[in-house]
PDB file of N, CA and C in Angstrom:
ATOM      1  N   MET A   1       0.647  -0.976   0.194  1.00 48.00           N
ATOM      2  CA  MET A   1      -0.057  -0.090  -0.063  1.00 48.00           C
ATOM      3  C   MET A   1       0.737   1.313  -0.172  1.00 48.00           C
ATOM      4  N   THR A   2       1.001   1.948  -1.078  1.00 47.00           N
ATOM      5  CA  THR A   2       1.597   3.165  -1.437  1.00 47.00           C
ATOM      6  C   THR A   2       0.491   4.677  -0.335  1.00 47.00           C
ATOM      7  N   ARG A   3       1.462   5.370   0.105  1.00 45.00           N
ATOM      8  CA  ARG A   3       0.767   6.725   1.073  1.00 45.00           C
ATOM      9  C   ARG A   3       0.760   7.879  -0.169  1.00 45.00           C
ATOM     10  N   ALA A   4      -0.755   8.417   0.041  1.00 46.00           N
ATOM     11  CA  ALA A   4      -0.683   9.600  -1.104  1.00 46.00           C
ATOM     12  C   ALA A   4       0.666  10.639  -0.979  1.00 46.00           C
ATOM     13  N   ARG A   5       1.127  11.011  -1.827  1.00 41.00           N
ATOM     14  CA  ARG A   5       2.783  11.845  -1.696  1.00 41.00           C
ATOM     15  C   ARG A   5       2.129  13.311  -1.291  1.00 41.00           C
ATOM     16  N   GLN A   6       2.588  13.872  -0.486  1.00 39.00           N
ATOM     17  CA  GLN A   6       2.496  15.293   0.068  1.00 39.00           C
ATOM     18  C   GLN A   6       2.902  15.906  -0.699  1.00 39.00           C
ATOM     19  N   PRO A   7       2.413  17.186  -1.424  1.00 36.00           N
ATOM     20  CA  PRO A   7       2.907  18.476  -2.160  1.00 36.00           C
ATOM     21  C   PRO A   7       4.139  19.058  -1.178  1.00 36.00           C
ATOM     22  N   GLN A   8       5.241  19.131  -2.117  1.00 34.00           N
ATOM     23  CA  GLN A   8       6.534  19.876  -1.382  1.00 34.00           C
ATOM     24  C   GLN A   8       6.205  21.231  -0.872  1.00 34.00           C
ATOM     25  N   GLN A   9       7.025  21.756   0.111  1.00 34.00           N
ATOM     26  CA  GLN A   9       6.541  23.169   0.471  1.00 34.00           C
ATOM     27  C   GLN A   9       7.957  23.609   0.586  1.00 34.00           C
ATOM     28  N   ALA A  10       8.234  25.019   0.296  1.00 34.00           N
ATOM     29  CA  ALA A  10       9.466  25.700   0.150  1.00 34.00           C
ATOM     30  C   ALA A  10       9.907  25.881   1.325  1.00 34.00           C
ATOM     31  N   GLU A  11      11.119  25.269   2.178  1.00 39.00           N
ATOM     32  CA  GLU A  11      11.557  25.597   3.107  1.00 39.00           C
ATOM     33  C   GLU A  11      12.012  26.843   3.681  1.00 39.00           C
ATOM     34  N   PRO A  12      12.012  27.089   4.805  1.00 41.00           N
ATOM     35  CA  PRO A  12      12.828  28.580   4.523  1.00 41.00           C
ATOM     36  C   PRO A  12      14.413  28.170   4.845  1.00 41.00           C
ATOM     37  N   GLU A  13      14.827  29.017   4.350  1.00 52.00           N
ATOM     38  CA  GLU A  13      16.290  28.718   4.255  1.00 52.00           C
ATOM     39  C   GLU A  13      16.976  28.553   5.535  1.00 52.00           C
ATOM     40  N   GLN A  14      17.981  27.984   6.049  1.00 55.00           N
ATOM     41  CA  GLN A  14      18.591  27.655   7.104  1.00 55.00           C
ATOM     42  C   GLN A  14      20.004  28.060   7.049  1.00 55.00           C
ATOM     43  N   ASP A  15      20.467  29.225   7.941  1.00 48.00           N
ATOM     44  CA  ASP A  15      21.947  29.274   8.235  1.00 48.00           C
ATOM     45  C   ASP A  15      22.974  27.709   8.305  1.00 48.00           C
ATOM     46  N   GLU A  16      23.726  27.791   7.681  1.00 49.00           N
ATOM     47  CA  GLU A  16      24.332  26.660   8.072  1.00 49.00           C
ATOM     48  C   GLU A  16      25.435  26.908   9.160  1.00 49.00           C
ATOM     49  N   PRO A  17      25.750  26.317   9.910  1.00 51.00           N
ATOM     50  CA  PRO A  17      26.141  26.116  11.721  1.00 51.00           C
ATOM     51  C   PRO A  17      27.606  26.683  11.531  1.00 51.00           C
ATOM     52  N   ALA A  18      28.356  26.605  10.229  1.00 69.00           N
ATOM     53  CA  ALA A  18      29.821  27.058  10.386  1.00 69.00           C
ATOM     54  C   ALA A  18      29.503  28.808  10.656  1.00 69.00           C
ATOM     55  N   PHE A  19      28.440  29.718   9.821  1.00 86.00           N
ATOM     56  CA  PHE A  19      28.269  30.465  10.296  1.00 86.00           C
ATOM     57  C   PHE A  19      27.864  31.658  11.169  1.00 86.00           C
ATOM     58  N   ALA A  20      28.742  32.064  11.999  1.00 92.00           N
ATOM     59  CA  ALA A  20      28.250  32.678  13.425  1.00 92.00           C
ATOM     60  C   ALA A  20      27.973  34.135  12.999  1.00 92.00           C
ATOM     61  N   TRP A  21      26.518  33.912  13.020  1.00 96.00           N
ATOM     62  CA  TRP A  21      26.079  35.536  12.912  1.00 96.00           C
ATOM     63  C   TRP A  21      26.101  36.247  14.214  1.00 96.00           C
ATOM     64  N   VAL A  22      26.751  37.536  14.183  1.00 96.00           N
ATOM     65  CA  VAL A  22      26.511  38.231  15.444  1.00 96.00           C
ATOM     66  C   VAL A  22      26.113  39.773  15.223  1.00 96.00           C
ATOM     67  N   PRO A  23      25.465  40.365  16.054  1.00 96.00           N
ATOM     68  CA  PRO A  23      25.491  42.049  15.906  1.00 96.00           C
ATOM     69  C   PRO A  23      26.506  42.763  15.009  1.00 96.00           C
ATOM     70  N   TYR A  24      26.091  43.375  14.284  1.00 96.00           N
ATOM     71  CA  TYR A  24      26.867  44.534  13.829  1.00 96.00           C
ATOM     72  C   TYR A  24      27.402  45.678  14.518  1.00 96.00           C
ATOM     73  N   LYS A  25      28.372  45.853  14.855  1.00 92.00           N
ATOM     74  CA  LYS A  25      28.984  47.058  15.657  1.00 92.00           C
ATOM     75  C   LYS A  25      29.855  47.907  14.948  1.00 92.00           C
ATOM     76  N   PRO A  26      29.745  48.528  14.833  1.00 91.00           N
ATOM     77  CA  PRO A  26      30.893  49.678  13.739  1.00 91.00           C
ATOM     78  C   PRO A  26      32.086  49.502  14.473  1.00 91.00           C
ATOM     79  N   ILE A  27      33.403  49.520  13.770  1.00 88.00           N
ATOM     80  CA  ILE A  27      34.514  49.797  14.380  1.00 88.00           C
ATOM     81  C   ILE A  27      35.323  50.658  13.611  1.00 88.00           C
ATOM     82  N   GLY A  28      34.737  51.743  13.053  1.00 78.00           N
ATOM     83  CA  GLY A  28      35.505  52.476  12.302  1.00 78.00           C
ATOM     84  C   GLY A  28      34.234  53.724  12.139  1.00 78.00           C
ATOM     85  N   ASN A  29      34.689  54.688  11.132  1.00 80.00           N
ATOM     86  CA  ASN A  29      33.851  55.385  10.978  1.00 80.00           C
ATOM     87  C   ASN A  29      33.264  55.575   9.246  1.00 80.00           C
ATOM     88  N   LEU A  30      33.530  54.465   8.672  1.00 93.00           N
ATOM     89  CA  LEU A  30      33.219  54.365   7.660  1.00 93.00           C
ATOM     90  C   LEU A  30      33.289  52.912   6.899  1.00 93.00           C
ATOM     91  N   LEU A  31      31.903  52.675   6.696  1.00 95.00           N
ATOM     92  CA  LEU A  31      31.460  51.409   6.118  1.00 95.00           C
ATOM     93  C   LEU A  31      31.398  51.607   4.653  1.00 95.00           C
ATOM     94  N   ARG A  32      31.664  50.479   4.100  1.00 96.00           N
ATOM     95  CA  ARG A  32      31.493  50.400   2.699  1.00 96.00           C
ATOM     96  C   ARG A  32      30.912  49.351   2.147  1.00 96.00           C
ATOM     97  N   VAL A  33      29.604  49.388   1.688  1.00 96.00           N
ATOM     98  CA  VAL A  33      28.907  47.961   1.137  1.00 96.00           C
ATOM     99  C   VAL A  33      29.081  48.023  -0.364  1.00 96.00           C
ATOM    100  N   THR A  34      30.016  47.714  -0.599  1.00 95.00           N
ATOM    101  CA  THR A  34      30.258  47.134  -2.484  1.00 95.00           C
ATOM    102  C   THR A  34      29.400  46.634  -3.379  1.00 95.00           C
ATOM    103  N   HIS A  35      28.812  45.436  -2.540  1.00 95.00           N
ATOM    104  CA  HIS A  35      28.284  44.734  -3.426  1.00 95.00           C
ATOM    105  C   HIS A  35      26.926  43.782  -2.797  1.00 95.00           C
ATOM    106  N   THR A  36      25.975  43.639  -3.492  1.00 93.00           N
ATOM    107  CA  THR A  36      24.515  43.200  -3.072  1.00 93.00           C
ATOM    108  C   THR A  36      24.567  41.710  -3.461  1.00 93.00           C
ATOM    109  N   SER A  37      23.920  40.642  -2.567  1.00 92.00           N
ATOM    110  CA  SER A  37      23.808  39.399  -3.453  1.00 92.00           C
ATOM    111  C   SER A  37      22.391  39.443  -4.035  1.00 92.00           C
ATOM    112  N   CYS A  38      21.695  38.508  -4.479  1.00 91.00           N
ATOM    113  CA  CYS A  38      20.511  38.210  -4.823  1.00 91.00           C
ATOM    114  C   CYS A  38      19.111  38.599  -4.003  1.00 91.00           C
ATOM    115  N   CYS A  39      18.224  38.996  -4.105  1.00 91.00           N
ATOM    116  CA  CYS A  39      17.224  39.384  -3.196  1.00 91.00           C
ATOM    117  C   CYS A  39      17.560  40.658  -2.087  1.00 91.00           C
ATOM    118  N   GLY A  40      18.911  40.916  -2.206  1.00 91.00           N
ATOM    119  CA  GLY A  40      19.198  41.408  -1.281  1.00 91.00           C
ATOM    120  C   GLY A  40      19.556  41.365   0.491  1.00 91.00           C
ATOM    121  N   ARG A  41      19.596  39.662  -0.080  1.00 93.00           N
ATOM    122  CA  ARG A  41      19.892  38.998   1.225  1.00 93.00           C
ATOM    123  C   ARG A  41      21.109  39.044   2.085  1.00 93.00           C
ATOM    124  N   PHE A  42      22.263  39.410   1.092  1.00 96.00           N
ATOM    125  CA  PHE A  42      23.642  39.440   1.978  1.00 96.00           C
ATOM    126  C   PHE A  42      24.043  41.032   1.121  1.00 96.00           C
ATOM    127  N   GLU A  43      25.140  41.425   1.960  1.00 96.00           N
ATOM    128  CA  GLU A  43      25.923  42.534   1.772  1.00 96.00           C
ATOM    129  C   GLU A  43      27.544  42.211   1.532  1.00 96.00           C
ATOM    130  N   TRP A  44      28.078  42.742   0.859  1.00 97.00           N
ATOM    131  CA  TRP A  44      29.510  42.523   0.725  1.00 97.00           C
ATOM    132  C   TRP A  44      30.395  43.638   1.320  1.00 97.00           C
ATOM    133  N   ALA A  45      30.938  43.895   2.702  1.00 97.00           N
ATOM    134  CA  ALA A  45      31.247  45.188   2.927  1.00 97.00           C
ATOM    135  C   ALA A  45      32.720  45.092   3.588  1.00 97.00           C
ATOM    136  N   SER A  46      33.153  46.146   3.675  1.00 96.00           N
ATOM    137  CA  SER A  46      34.223  46.040   4.674  1.00 96.00           C
ATOM    138  C   SER A  46      34.381  47.518   5.328  1.00 96.00           C
ATOM    139  N   GLU A  47      35.184  47.382   5.960  1.00 95.00           N
ATOM    140  CA  GLU A  47      35.237  48.721   7.286  1.00 95.00           C
ATOM    141  C   GLU A  47      36.534  48.463   8.006  1.00 95.00           C
ATOM    142  N   GLY A  48      37.288  49.748   8.183  1.00 89.00           N
ATOM    143  CA  GLY A  48      38.707  49.323   9.031  1.00 89.00           C
ATOM    144  C   GLY A  48      39.625  48.277   8.436  1.00 89.00           C
ATOM    145  N   GLY A  49      39.266  48.353   7.416  1.00 90.00           N
ATOM    146  CA  GLY A  49      40.610  47.071   6.812  1.00 90.00           C
ATOM    147  C   GLY A  49      40.228  45.774   6.585  1.00 90.00           C
ATOM    148  N   GLN A  50      38.671  45.489   6.994  1.00 94.00           N
ATOM    149  CA  GLN A  50      38.365  44.282   7.588  1.00 94.00           C
ATOM    150  C   GLN A  50      37.497  44.005   6.355  1.00 94.00           C
ATOM    151  N   PHE A  51      37.089  42.780   5.879  1.00 96.00           N
ATOM    152  CA  PHE A  51      35.994  42.352   5.237  1.00 96.00           C
ATOM    153  C   PHE A  51      35.289  41.622   5.996  1.00 96.00           C
ATOM    154  N   PHE A  52      33.848  41.706   5.448  1.00 97.00           N
ATOM    155  CA  PHE A  52      32.757  41.073   5.958  1.00 97.00           C
ATOM    156  C   PHE A  52      31.635  40.616   5.167  1.00 97.00           C
ATOM    157  N   VAL A  53      30.350  40.007   5.849  1.00 97.00           N
ATOM    158  CA  VAL A  53      28.941  39.928   5.224  1.00 97.00           C
ATOM    159  C   VAL A  53      28.184  40.229   6.211  1.00 97.00           C
ATOM    160  N   LEU A  54      26.963  41.237   5.432  1.00 97.00           N
ATOM    161  CA  LEU A  54      26.273  41.614   6.370  1.00 97.00           C
ATOM    162  C   LEU A  54      24.933  41.298   6.120  1.00 97.00           C
ATOM    163  N   ARG A  55      23.795  41.004   6.789  1.00 96.00           N
ATOM    164  CA  ARG A  55      22.285  40.275   6.375  1.00 96.00           C
ATOM    165  C   ARG A  55      21.671  41.341   7.604  1.00 96.00           C
ATOM    166  N   SER A  56      20.263  41.506   6.828  1.00 95.00           N
ATOM    167  CA  SER A  56      19.548  42.517   7.577  1.00 95.00           C
ATOM    168  C   SER A  56      18.988  41.612   9.093  1.00 95.00           C
ATOM    169  N   ALA A  57      18.940  42.361  10.323  1.00 94.00           N
ATOM    170  CA  ALA A  57      18.320  41.332  11.212  1.00 94.00           C
ATOM    171  C   ALA A  57      16.959  41.772  11.321  1.00 94.00           C
ATOM    172  N   GLY A  58      16.442  42.932  10.934  1.00 89.00           N
ATOM    173  CA  GLY A  58      14.776  43.271  10.963  1.00 89.00           C
ATOM    174  C   GLY A  58      15.149  44.411  12.005  1.00 89.00           C
ATOM    175  N   GLY A  59      13.830  45.484  11.839  1.00 92.00           N
ATOM    176  CA  GLY A  59      14.267  46.870  12.530  1.00 92.00           C
ATOM    177  C   GLY A  59      15.201  47.498  12.318  1.00 92.00           C
ATOM    178  N   GLY A  60      15.830  47.532  11.214  1.00 91.00           N
ATOM    179  CA  GLY A  60      16.799  48.424  10.732  1.00 91.00           C
ATOM    180  C   GLY A  60      18.387  47.999  11.437  1.00 91.00           C
ATOM    181  N   ASP A  61      18.426  46.653  12.004  1.00 94.00           N
ATOM    182  CA  ASP A  61      19.628  46.291  12.698  1.00 94.00           C
ATOM    183  C   ASP A  61      20.494  45.307  11.898  1.00 94.00           C
ATOM    184  N   TYR A  62      21.570  45.135  11.465  1.00 96.00           N
ATOM    185  CA  TYR A  62      22.239  43.935  10.817  1.00 96.00           C
ATOM    186  C   TYR A  62      23.070  43.174  11.558  1.00 96.00           C
ATOM    187  N   GLU A  63      23.404  41.852  10.993  1.00 97.00           N
ATOM    188  CA  GLU A  63      24.190  40.988  11.709  1.00 97.00           C
ATOM    189  C   GLU A  63      25.324  40.878  10.601  1.00 97.00           C
ATOM    190  N   GLU A  64      26.828  40.578  11.367  1.00 97.00           N
ATOM    191  CA  GLU A  64      27.569  39.996  10.194  1.00 97.00           C
ATOM    192  C   GLU A  64      28.476  38.666  10.421  1.00 97.00           C
ATOM    193  N   THR A  65      29.059  38.683   9.626  1.00 96.00           N
ATOM    194  CA  THR A  65      29.802  36.854   9.369  1.00 96.00           C
ATOM    195  C   THR A  65      31.081  37.114   8.469  1.00 96.00           C
ATOM    196  N   GLY A  66      32.004  36.226   8.938  1.00 95.00           N
ATOM    197  CA  GLY A  66      33.222  36.264   8.287  1.00 95.00           C
ATOM    198  C   GLY A  66      34.129  37.556   8.203  1.00 95.00           C
ATOM    199  N   ARG A  67      34.230  37.989   9.194  1.00 95.00           N
ATOM    200  CA  ARG A  67      35.075  39.370   9.358  1.00 95.00           C
ATOM    201  C   ARG A  67      36.405  38.871   9.457  1.00 95.00           C
ATOM    202  N   GLY A  68      37.313  39.671   8.583  1.00 95.00           N
ATOM    203  CA  GLY A  68      38.538  39.201   8.571  1.00 95.00           C
ATOM    204  C   GLY A  68      39.481  39.543   7.225  1.00 95.00           C
ATOM    205  N   ARG A  69      40.130  38.936   6.951  1.00 95.00           N
ATOM    206  CA  ARG A  69      40.826  39.153   5.489  1.00 95.00           C
ATOM    207  C   ARG A  69      40.127  39.171   4.202  1.00 95.00           C
ATOM    208  N   HIS A  70      40.495  39.658   3.424  1.00 96.00           N
ATOM    209  CA  HIS A  70      39.523  39.498   2.041  1.00 96.00           C
ATOM    210  C   HIS A  70      39.069  38.257   1.721  1.00 96.00           C
ATOM    211  N   ARG A  71      40.176  37.569   1.350  1.00 96.00           N
ATOM    212  CA  ARG A  71      39.975  35.882   1.207  1.00 96.00           C
ATOM    213  C   ARG A  71      39.046  35.109   2.005  1.00 96.00           C
ATOM    214  N   GLN A  72      39.186  35.125   3.220  1.00 95.00           N
ATOM    215  CA  GLN A  72      38.651  34.741   4.161  1.00 95.00           C
ATOM    216  C   GLN A  72      36.870  35.227   4.377  1.00 95.00           C
ATOM    217  N   ALA A  73      36.471  36.276   3.905  1.00 96.00           N
ATOM    218  CA  ALA A  73      35.368  36.902   4.017  1.00 96.00           C
ATOM    219  C   ALA A  73      34.573  36.426   2.678  1.00 96.00           C
ATOM    220  N   MET A  74      35.566  36.472   1.549  1.00 95.00           N
ATOM    221  CA  MET A  74      34.928  36.235   0.300  1.00 95.00           C
ATOM    222  C   MET A  74      34.639  34.851   0.086  1.00 95.00           C
ATOM    223  N   ASP A  75      35.249  34.011   0.923  1.00 94.00           N
ATOM    224  CA  ASP A  75      34.831  32.577   0.910  1.00 94.00           C
ATOM    225  C   ASP A  75      33.209  32.376   1.704  1.00 94.00           C
ATOM    226  N   VAL A  76      33.314  33.090   2.630  1.00 95.00           N
ATOM    227  CA  VAL A  76      31.859  33.258   3.250  1.00 95.00           C
ATOM    228  C   VAL A  76      30.938  33.540   2.354  1.00 95.00           C
ATOM    229  N   TYR A  77      31.225  35.102   1.650  1.00 95.00           N
ATOM    230  CA  TYR A  77      30.223  35.077   0.740  1.00 95.00           C
ATOM    231  C   TYR A  77      29.759  34.261   0.139  1.00 95.00           C
ATOM    232  N   ILE A  78      30.677  33.574  -0.634  1.00 94.00           N
ATOM    233  CA  ILE A  78      30.299  32.714  -1.867  1.00 94.00           C
ATOM    234  C   ILE A  78      29.513  31.862  -1.488  1.00 94.00           C
ATOM    235  N   ALA A  79      30.044  30.941  -0.425  1.00 94.00           N
ATOM    236  CA  ALA A  79      29.045  30.037   0.216  1.00 94.00           C
ATOM    237  C   ALA A  79      27.943  30.570   0.610  1.00 94.00           C
ATOM    238  N   LEU A  80      27.400  31.617   1.186  1.00 95.00           N
ATOM    239  CA  LEU A  80      25.990  32.010   1.629  1.00 95.00           C
ATOM    240  C   LEU A  80      25.253  32.435   0.365  1.00 95.00           C
ATOM    241  N   ALA A  81      25.982  33.035  -0.757  1.00 93.00           N
ATOM    242  CA  ALA A  81      25.447  33.441  -2.117  1.00 93.00           C
ATOM    243  C   ALA A  81      25.230  32.088  -2.595  1.00 93.00           C
ATOM    244  N   GLU A  82      25.651  31.133  -2.998  1.00 93.00           N
ATOM    245  CA  GLU A  82      25.586  30.048  -3.422  1.00 93.00           C
ATOM    246  C   GLU A  82      24.513  29.030  -3.005  1.00 93.00           C
ATOM    247  N   ARG A  83      24.384  28.974  -1.664  1.00 93.00           N
ATOM    248  CA  ARG A  83      23.441  28.525  -0.921  1.00 93.00           C
ATOM    249  C   ARG A  83      21.758  28.992  -1.424  1.00 93.00           C
ATOM    250  N   HIS A  84      21.987  30.511  -1.409  1.00 92.00           N
ATOM    251  CA  HIS A  84      20.419  31.433  -1.449  1.00 92.00           C
ATOM    252  C   HIS A  84      20.571  30.813  -3.036  1.00 92.00           C
ATOM    253  N   ARG A  85      21.431  30.986  -3.739  1.00 91.00           N
ATOM    254  CA  ARG A  85      21.350  30.500  -5.273  1.00 91.00           C
ATOM    255  C   ARG A  85      20.213  29.438  -5.666  1.00 91.00           C
ATOM    256  N   ASP A  86      20.903  28.336  -4.829  1.00 92.00           N
ATOM    257  CA  ASP A  86      20.615  26.834  -4.723  1.00 92.00           C
ATOM    258  C   ASP A  86      19.168  26.606  -4.279  1.00 92.00           C
ATOM    259  N   GLU A  87      18.565  27.687  -3.476  1.00 92.00           N
ATOM    260  CA  GLU A  87      17.096  27.552  -2.975  1.00 92.00           C
ATOM    261  C   GLU A  87      16.441  28.063  -4.187  1.00 92.00           C
ATOM    262  N   HIS A  88      16.635  29.163  -4.313  1.00 91.00           N
ATOM    263  CA  HIS A  88      15.961  29.661  -5.775  1.00 91.00           C
ATOM    264  C   HIS A  88      15.613  28.628  -6.825  1.00 91.00           C
ATOM    265  N   LEU A  89      16.939  27.496  -7.156  1.00 90.00           N
ATOM    266  CA  LEU A  89      16.881  27.001  -8.042  1.00 90.00           C
ATOM    267  C   LEU A  89      16.063  25.649  -7.778  1.00 90.00           C
ATOM    268  N   ARG A  90      15.971  24.813  -6.366  1.00 93.00           N
ATOM    269  CA  ARG A  90      15.355  23.825  -5.791  1.00 93.00           C
ATOM    270  C   ARG A  90      13.578  24.553  -6.169  1.00 93.00           C
ATOM    271  N   ARG A  91      13.584  25.591  -5.942  1.00 92.00           N
ATOM    272  CA  ARG A  91      11.975  26.236  -5.649  1.00 92.00           C
ATOM    273  C   ARG A  91      11.710  26.189  -7.291  1.00 92.00           C
ATOM    274  N   GLY A  92      12.421  26.062  -8.092  1.00 93.00           N
ATOM    275  CA  GLY A  92      12.117  26.603  -9.255  1.00 93.00           C
ATOM    276  C   GLY A  92      12.396  27.787 -10.040  1.00 93.00           C
ATOM    277  N   GLU A  93      12.823  29.026  -9.246  1.00 90.00           N
ATOM    278  CA  GLU A  93      12.844  30.058  -9.472  1.00 90.00           C
ATOM    279  C   GLU A  93      13.980  30.666 -10.423  1.00 90.00           C
ATOM    280  N   ALA A  94      14.504  32.015 -10.957  1.00 87.00           N
ATOM    281  CA  ALA A  94      15.309  32.292 -11.473  1.00 87.00           C
ATOM    282  C   ALA A  94      16.065  33.228 -10.209  1.00 87.00           C
ATOM    283  N   ALA A  95      17.475  32.679 -10.373  1.00 85.00           N
ATOM    284  CA  ALA A  95      18.337  33.709  -9.278  1.00 85.00           C
ATOM    285  C   ALA A  95      18.531  34.771 -10.025  1.00 85.00           C
ATOM    286  N   GLU A  96      18.823  35.697  -9.195  1.00 87.00           N
ATOM    287  CA  GLU A  96      19.451  37.419 -10.129  1.00 87.00           C
ATOM    288  C   GLU A  96      20.851  37.056 -10.186  1.00 87.00           C
ATOM    289  N   PRO A  97      21.293  37.061 -11.064  1.00 87.00           N
ATOM    290  CA  PRO A  97      23.104  37.193 -11.596  1.00 87.00           C
ATOM    291  C   PRO A  97      23.868  37.874 -10.530  1.00 87.00           C
ATOM    292  N   ASP A  98      24.979  36.859 -10.005  1.00 88.00           N
ATOM    293  CA  ASP A  98      25.639  37.625  -8.958  1.00 88.00           C
ATOM    294  C   ASP A  98      27.116  37.435  -9.652  1.00 88.00           C
ATOM    295  N   THR A  99      27.859  38.627  -9.866  1.00 87.00           N
ATOM    296  CA  THR A  99      28.960  38.625 -10.497  1.00 87.00           C
ATOM    297  C   THR A  99      30.119  37.733  -9.530  1.00 87.00           C
ATOM    298  N   PHE A 100      29.868  37.775  -8.168  1.00 89.00           N
ATOM    299  CA  PHE A 100      30.990  37.270  -7.402  1.00 89.00           C
ATOM    300  C   PHE A 100      30.700  35.999  -7.605  1.00 89.00           C
ATOM    301  N   LEU A 101      29.753  34.989  -8.496  1.00 86.00           N
ATOM    302  CA  LEU A 101      29.451  33.995  -8.137  1.00 86.00           C
ATOM    303  C   LEU A 101      29.949  33.156  -9.998  1.00 86.00           C
ATOM    304  N   LYS A 102      30.215  34.294 -10.671  1.00 70.00           N
ATOM    305  CA  LYS A 102      30.693  33.888 -11.940  1.00 70.00           C
ATOM    306  C   LYS A 102      32.056  32.767 -12.043  1.00 70.00           C
ATOM    307  N   GLY A 103      31.932  31.358 -12.295  1.00 52.00           N
ATOM    308  CA  GLY A 103      33.240  30.666 -12.055  1.00 52.00           C
ATOM    309  C   GLY A 103      34.031  30.718 -11.152  1.00 52.00           C
ATOM    310  N   SER A 104      32.869  30.959  -9.814  1.00 48.00           N
ATOM    311  CA  SER A 104      33.714  30.719  -8.433  1.00 48.00           C
ATOM    312  C   SER A 104      33.438  29.293  -7.768  1.00 48.00           C
ATOM    313  N   ARG A 105      34.635  28.959  -7.397  1.00 47.00           N
ATOM    314  CA  ARG A 105      34.553  27.729  -6.524  1.00 47.00           C
ATOM    315  C   ARG A 105      34.811  27.513  -5.474  1.00 47.00           C
ATOM    316  N   ARG A 106      34.259  27.169  -4.361  1.00 45.00           N
ATOM    317  CA  ARG A 106      34.520  26.764  -3.027  1.00 45.00           C
ATOM    318  C   ARG A 106      35.527  26.044  -2.710  1.00 45.00           C
ATOM    319  N   ARG A 107      36.836  26.086  -2.127  1.00 40.00           N
ATOM    320  CA  ARG A 107      37.469  25.580  -1.672  1.00 40.00           C
ATOM    321  C   ARG A 107      37.325  24.497  -0.281  1.00 40.00           C
ATOM    322  N   GLY A 108      37.432  23.826  -0.656  1.00 38.00           N
ATOM    323  CA  GLY A 108      37.094  22.401   0.677  1.00 38.00           C
ATOM    324  C   GLY A 108      38.111  21.982   1.633  1.00 38.00           C
TER     325      GLY A 108
END
């Protein structure tokens, strides 16, 4: 006897445990956001000689992850943006192009 198949529902994106999000606290007087991912979900930022990824925490607040050197923070951004793009594809949606992902490969 086979069960009726339940329609699939889109699950909300879950942050990978490897990415610890903390409240964004300015450390300098000049925050630079130079790139925004699909749907505005993540922003590539720099401040005080460090790079990191920002996301909205609601209510006008932001959270950050991956703060550090350029390559370290870029690897975090790429992993998050790829995951977000893959969520779109699983739902049969087109993701906005992201120039940071073209030809990108995460190092394992």
